[in-house]
Tab-separated table of C-alpha atoms in Angstrom:
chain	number	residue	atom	x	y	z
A	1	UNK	CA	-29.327	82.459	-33.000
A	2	UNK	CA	-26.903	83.125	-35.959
A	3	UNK	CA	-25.068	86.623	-36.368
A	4	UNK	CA	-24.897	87.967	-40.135
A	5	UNK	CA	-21.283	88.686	-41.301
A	6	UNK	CA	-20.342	91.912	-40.823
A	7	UNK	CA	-19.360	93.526	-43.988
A	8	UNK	CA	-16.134	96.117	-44.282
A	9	UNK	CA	-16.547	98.609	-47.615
A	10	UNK	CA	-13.134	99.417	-48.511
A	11	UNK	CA	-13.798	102.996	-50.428
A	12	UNK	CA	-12.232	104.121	-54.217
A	13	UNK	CA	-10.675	106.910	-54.807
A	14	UNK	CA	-11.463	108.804	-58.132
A	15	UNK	CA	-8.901	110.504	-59.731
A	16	UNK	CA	-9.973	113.348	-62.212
A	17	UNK	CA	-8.176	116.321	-64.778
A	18	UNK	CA	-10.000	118.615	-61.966
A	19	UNK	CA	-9.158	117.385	-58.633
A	20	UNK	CA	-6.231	118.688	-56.244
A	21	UNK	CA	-3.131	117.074	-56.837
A	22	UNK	CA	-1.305	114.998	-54.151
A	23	UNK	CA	-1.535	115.735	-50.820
A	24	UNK	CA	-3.226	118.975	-51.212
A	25	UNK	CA	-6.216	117.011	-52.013
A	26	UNK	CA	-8.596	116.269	-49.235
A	27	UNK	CA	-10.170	112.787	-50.744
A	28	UNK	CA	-6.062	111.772	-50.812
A	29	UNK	CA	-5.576	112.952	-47.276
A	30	UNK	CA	-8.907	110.974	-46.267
A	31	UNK	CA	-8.036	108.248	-48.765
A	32	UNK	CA	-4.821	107.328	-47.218
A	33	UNK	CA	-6.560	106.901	-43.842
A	34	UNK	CA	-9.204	104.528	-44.746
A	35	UNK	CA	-7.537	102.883	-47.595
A	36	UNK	CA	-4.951	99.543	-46.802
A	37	UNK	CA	-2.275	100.357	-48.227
A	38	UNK	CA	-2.819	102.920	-49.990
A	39	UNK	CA	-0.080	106.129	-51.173
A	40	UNK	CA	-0.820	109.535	-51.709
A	41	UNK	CA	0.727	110.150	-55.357
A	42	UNK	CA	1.820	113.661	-55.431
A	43	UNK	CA	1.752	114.279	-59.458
A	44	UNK	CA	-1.875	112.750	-59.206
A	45	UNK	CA	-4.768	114.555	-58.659
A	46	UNK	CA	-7.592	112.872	-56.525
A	47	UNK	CA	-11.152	114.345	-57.127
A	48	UNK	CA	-13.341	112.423	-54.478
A	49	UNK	CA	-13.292	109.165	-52.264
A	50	UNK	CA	-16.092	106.834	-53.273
A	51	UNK	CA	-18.104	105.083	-51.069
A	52	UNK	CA	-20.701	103.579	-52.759
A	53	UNK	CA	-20.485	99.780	-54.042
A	54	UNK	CA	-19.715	101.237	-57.542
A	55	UNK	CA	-15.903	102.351	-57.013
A	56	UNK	CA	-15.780	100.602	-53.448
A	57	UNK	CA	-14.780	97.026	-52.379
A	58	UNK	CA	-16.134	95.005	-49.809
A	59	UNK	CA	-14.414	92.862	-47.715
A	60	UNK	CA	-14.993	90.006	-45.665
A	61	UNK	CA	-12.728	88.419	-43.036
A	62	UNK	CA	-9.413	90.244	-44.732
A	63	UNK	CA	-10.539	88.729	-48.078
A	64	UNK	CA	-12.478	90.635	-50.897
A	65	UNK	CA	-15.587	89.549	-52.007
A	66	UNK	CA	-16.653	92.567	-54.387
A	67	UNK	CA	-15.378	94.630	-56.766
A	68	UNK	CA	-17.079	97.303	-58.818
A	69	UNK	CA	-19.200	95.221	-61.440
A	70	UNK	CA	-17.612	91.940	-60.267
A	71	UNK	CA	-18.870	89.948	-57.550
A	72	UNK	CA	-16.344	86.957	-56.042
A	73	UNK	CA	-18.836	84.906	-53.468
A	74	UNK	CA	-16.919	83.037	-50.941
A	75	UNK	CA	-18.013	79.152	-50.165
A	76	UNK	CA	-21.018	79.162	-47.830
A	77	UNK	CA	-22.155	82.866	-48.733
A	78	UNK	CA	-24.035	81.972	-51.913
């Protein structure tokens, strides 16, 4: 029996006029815990973390397969 891949979504972070700036704002402070690499700006203001498949990124194996409105299938996926 064959296991389906096991898919890791990678959530955005939106960044409006309204939200908190820097590390004042809560979607930064959860942001930079579930985002790689990611760096709480603190002149920025982050409004909400995203995790739906329109602002998010999913990633298989370390490697991204989809971005918001662009899709990147891997060999033997398709």
């Amino acid at each position: 029996m064959s296991t389906a891949p096991v898919f890791k979504i990678v959530p955005g972070l939106q960044s409006y006029a309204w939200g908190k700036k820097g590390s004042s704002s809560l979607a930064a402070q959860l942001g930079s815990r579930s985002i790689p690499d990611f760096e709480i700006d603190d002149e920025k203001p982050y409004a909400e973390v995203c995790p739906y498949l329109l602002c998010s990124r999913v990633v298989l194996d370390g490697q991204t397969i989809h971005y918001p409105c662009f899709y990147i299938i891997p060999e033997g996926l398709s």
